[in-house]
PDB file of C-alpha atoms in Angstrom:
ATOM      1  CA  UNK Z   1     -20.636   7.414  -1.995  1.00 46.00           C
ATOM      2  CA  UNK Z   2     -17.956   7.575   0.733  1.00 45.00           C
ATOM      3  CA  UNK Z   3     -16.380  10.820   0.759  1.00 56.00           C
ATOM      4  CA  UNK Z   4     -13.490  11.918   3.564  1.00 56.00           C
ATOM      5  CA  UNK Z   5     -14.196  15.409   3.732  1.00 59.00           C
ATOM      6  CA  UNK Z   6     -17.928  14.500   4.576  1.00 59.00           C
ATOM      7  CA  UNK Z   7     -18.183  14.101   8.383  1.00 53.00           C
ATOM      8  CA  UNK Z   8     -21.725  12.111   7.861  1.00 53.00           C
ATOM      9  CA  UNK Z   9     -19.665   9.831   5.370  1.00 54.00           C
ATOM     10  CA  UNK Z  10     -16.752   9.647   8.188  1.00 54.00           C
ATOM     11  CA  UNK Z  11     -19.164   8.524  10.683  1.00 61.00           C
ATOM     12  CA  UNK Z  12     -20.824   5.801   8.540  1.00 69.00           C
ATOM     13  CA  UNK Z  13     -17.346   3.984   7.322  1.00 82.00           C
ATOM     14  CA  UNK Z  14     -17.860   0.673   8.575  1.00 92.00           C
ATOM     15  CA  UNK Z  15     -14.412  -0.313   9.459  1.00 96.00           C
ATOM     16  CA  UNK Z  16     -12.545   1.229  12.297  1.00 96.00           C
ATOM     17  CA  UNK Z  17      -8.890   1.078  13.467  1.00 96.00           C
ATOM     18  CA  UNK Z  18      -8.648  -0.608  17.057  1.00 95.00           C
ATOM     19  CA  UNK Z  19      -5.888   1.817  17.953  1.00 96.00           C
ATOM     20  CA  UNK Z  20      -6.608   4.938  16.691  1.00 96.00           C
ATOM     21  CA  UNK Z  21     -10.337   4.815  16.183  1.00 95.00           C
ATOM     22  CA  UNK Z  22      -9.562   6.108  12.838  1.00 95.00           C
ATOM     23  CA  UNK Z  23     -12.389   4.945   9.955  1.00 95.00           C
ATOM     24  CA  UNK Z  24     -12.774   3.477   7.048  1.00 95.00           C
ATOM     25  CA  UNK Z  25     -15.194   2.448   4.229  1.00 94.00           C
ATOM     26  CA  UNK Z  26     -13.473  -0.416   3.042  1.00 95.00           C
ATOM     27  CA  UNK Z  27     -11.544  -3.022   4.821  1.00 95.00           C
ATOM     28  CA  UNK Z  28      -8.551  -2.933   2.635  1.00 93.00           C
ATOM     29  CA  UNK Z  29      -8.279   0.661   3.490  1.00 92.00           C
ATOM     30  CA  UNK Z  30      -8.575  -0.483   7.253  1.00 95.00           C
ATOM     31  CA  UNK Z  31      -5.847  -2.908   6.056  1.00 92.00           C
ATOM     32  CA  UNK Z  32      -3.393  -0.558   4.929  1.00 90.00           C
ATOM     33  CA  UNK Z  33      -3.734   1.971   7.654  1.00 92.00           C
ATOM     34  CA  UNK Z  34      -2.887  -1.051  10.111  1.00 93.00           C
ATOM     35  CA  UNK Z  35       0.518  -0.878   8.952  1.00 91.00           C
ATOM     36  CA  UNK Z  36       1.206   2.233  10.328  1.00 89.00           C
ATOM     37  CA  UNK Z  37       0.404   0.949  14.170  1.00 94.00           C
ATOM     38  CA  UNK Z  38       1.951  -2.587  13.819  1.00 94.00           C
ATOM     39  CA  UNK Z  39       5.002  -1.541  11.731  1.00 93.00           C
ATOM     40  CA  UNK Z  40       4.801  -4.552   8.942  1.00 94.00           C
ATOM     41  CA  UNK Z  41       6.245  -3.646   5.689  1.00 94.00           C
ATOM     42  CA  UNK Z  42       5.674  -6.638   3.868  1.00 92.00           C
ATOM     43  CA  UNK Z  43       6.629  -5.247   0.605  1.00 94.00           C
ATOM     44  CA  UNK Z  44      10.096  -5.188  -0.392  1.00 96.00           C
ATOM     45  CA  UNK Z  45      12.021  -3.516  -3.035  1.00 96.00           C
ATOM     46  CA  UNK Z  46      12.856  -6.034  -5.966  1.00 95.00           C
ATOM     47  CA  UNK Z  47      16.337  -4.632  -6.906  1.00 94.00           C
ATOM     48  CA  UNK Z  48      18.840  -7.195  -5.749  1.00 92.00           C
ATOM     49  CA  UNK Z  49      20.792  -5.656  -3.234  1.00 94.00           C
ATOM     50  CA  UNK Z  50      18.770  -2.947  -2.382  1.00 96.00           C
ATOM     51  CA  UNK Z  51      16.310  -3.997   0.526  1.00 94.00           C
ATOM     52  CA  UNK Z  52      13.841  -0.868   1.030  1.00 97.00           C
ATOM     53  CA  UNK Z  53      11.014  -2.428   2.523  1.00 96.00           C
ATOM     54  CA  UNK Z  54       7.368  -0.710   2.659  1.00 95.00           C
ATOM     55  CA  UNK Z  55       4.290  -0.804   4.268  1.00 91.00           C
ATOM     56  CA  UNK Z  56       2.247   0.362   1.428  1.00 89.00           C
ATOM     57  CA  UNK Z  57       2.603  -1.346  -2.176  1.00 91.00           C
ATOM     58  CA  UNK Z  58       2.563   1.982  -3.932  1.00 92.00           C
ATOM     59  CA  UNK Z  59       5.132   3.523  -1.979  1.00 94.00           C
ATOM     60  CA  UNK Z  60       7.465   0.673  -2.922  1.00 96.00           C
ATOM     61  CA  UNK Z  61       6.555   1.049  -6.450  1.00 95.00           C
ATOM     62  CA  UNK Z  62       7.118   4.580  -6.646  1.00 96.00           C
ATOM     63  CA  UNK Z  63      10.788   3.541  -5.073  1.00 96.00           C
ATOM     64  CA  UNK Z  64      11.918   1.543  -8.012  1.00 95.00           C
ATOM     65  CA  UNK Z  65      10.456   4.279 -10.498  1.00 94.00           C
ATOM     66  CA  UNK Z  66      12.434   6.940  -8.999  1.00 94.00           C
ATOM     67  CA  UNK Z  67      15.382   5.262  -7.301  1.00 94.00           C
ATOM     68  CA  UNK Z  68      15.702   2.334  -9.540  1.00 93.00           C
ATOM     69  CA  UNK Z  69      14.561   4.433 -13.175  1.00 87.00           C
ATOM     70  CA  UNK Z  70      17.673   3.004 -15.424  1.00 82.00           C
ATOM     71  CA  UNK Z  71      17.049  -0.671 -13.730  1.00 76.00           C
ATOM     72  CA  UNK Z  72      15.583  -3.313 -15.836  1.00 67.00           C
ATOM     73  CA  UNK Z  73      12.918  -3.538 -12.925  1.00 60.00           C
ATOM     74  CA  UNK Z  74      11.434  -0.372 -13.076  1.00 60.00           C
ATOM     75  CA  UNK Z  75       9.428  -1.020 -15.664  1.00 59.00           C
ATOM     76  CA  UNK Z  76       8.373  -4.664 -14.344  1.00 62.00           C
ATOM     77  CA  UNK Z  77       6.891  -3.872 -11.104  1.00 58.00           C
ATOM     78  CA  UNK Z  78       3.034  -3.935 -11.345  1.00 50.00           C
ATOM     79  CA  UNK Z  79       0.742  -0.761 -11.826  1.00 45.00           C
ATOM     80  CA  UNK Z  80      -2.097  -2.398 -10.536  1.00 44.00           C
ATOM     81  CA  UNK Z  81      -3.517   0.377  -8.105  1.00 42.00           C
ATOM     82  CA  UNK Z  82      -4.992  -1.773  -5.795  1.00 45.00           C
ATOM     83  CA  UNK Z  83      -3.514  -1.876  -1.959  1.00 44.00           C
ATOM     84  CA  UNK Z  84      -5.329  -4.843  -0.620  1.00 43.00           C
ATOM     85  CA  UNK Z  85      -3.614  -7.428  -2.949  1.00 43.00           C
ATOM     86  CA  UNK Z  86      -1.700 -10.380  -2.492  1.00 41.00           C
ATOM     87  CA  UNK Z  87       1.568  -9.736  -1.161  1.00 40.00           C
ATOM     88  CA  UNK Z  88       3.223 -12.059  -3.639  1.00 39.00           C
ATOM     89  CA  UNK Z  89       1.995 -10.097  -6.759  1.00 38.00           C
ATOM     90  CA  UNK Z  90       4.987  -7.655  -6.395  1.00 41.00           C
ATOM     91  CA  UNK Z  91       6.377  -7.971  -9.988  1.00 36.00           C
ATOM     92  CA  UNK Z  92       4.554  -8.393 -13.289  1.00 32.00           C
ATOM     93  CA  UNK Z  93       5.689 -11.574 -15.250  1.00 31.00           C
ATOM     94  CA  UNK Z  94       8.031 -11.070 -17.711  1.00 30.00           C
TER      95      UNK Z  94
END
């Protein structure tokens, strides 16, 4: 099992960032990390008029939960913990 605090696990991680050399045990981790270099922010707050965008889906969900907590959208954003999923699946079906 991968342990980021174990130097042997880190050196065996197969997915390496071509920009900074950071390694990941899963391709999804590398995919998320790459947005720190590209500046890509594909996850947009679904609250009308907000317009905030995020590179990581969980950050967008946290934003909606905290900033728009009294909004009807606050409960509709998916709670899926996966960060490597489809960018089009930002809201749960109502």
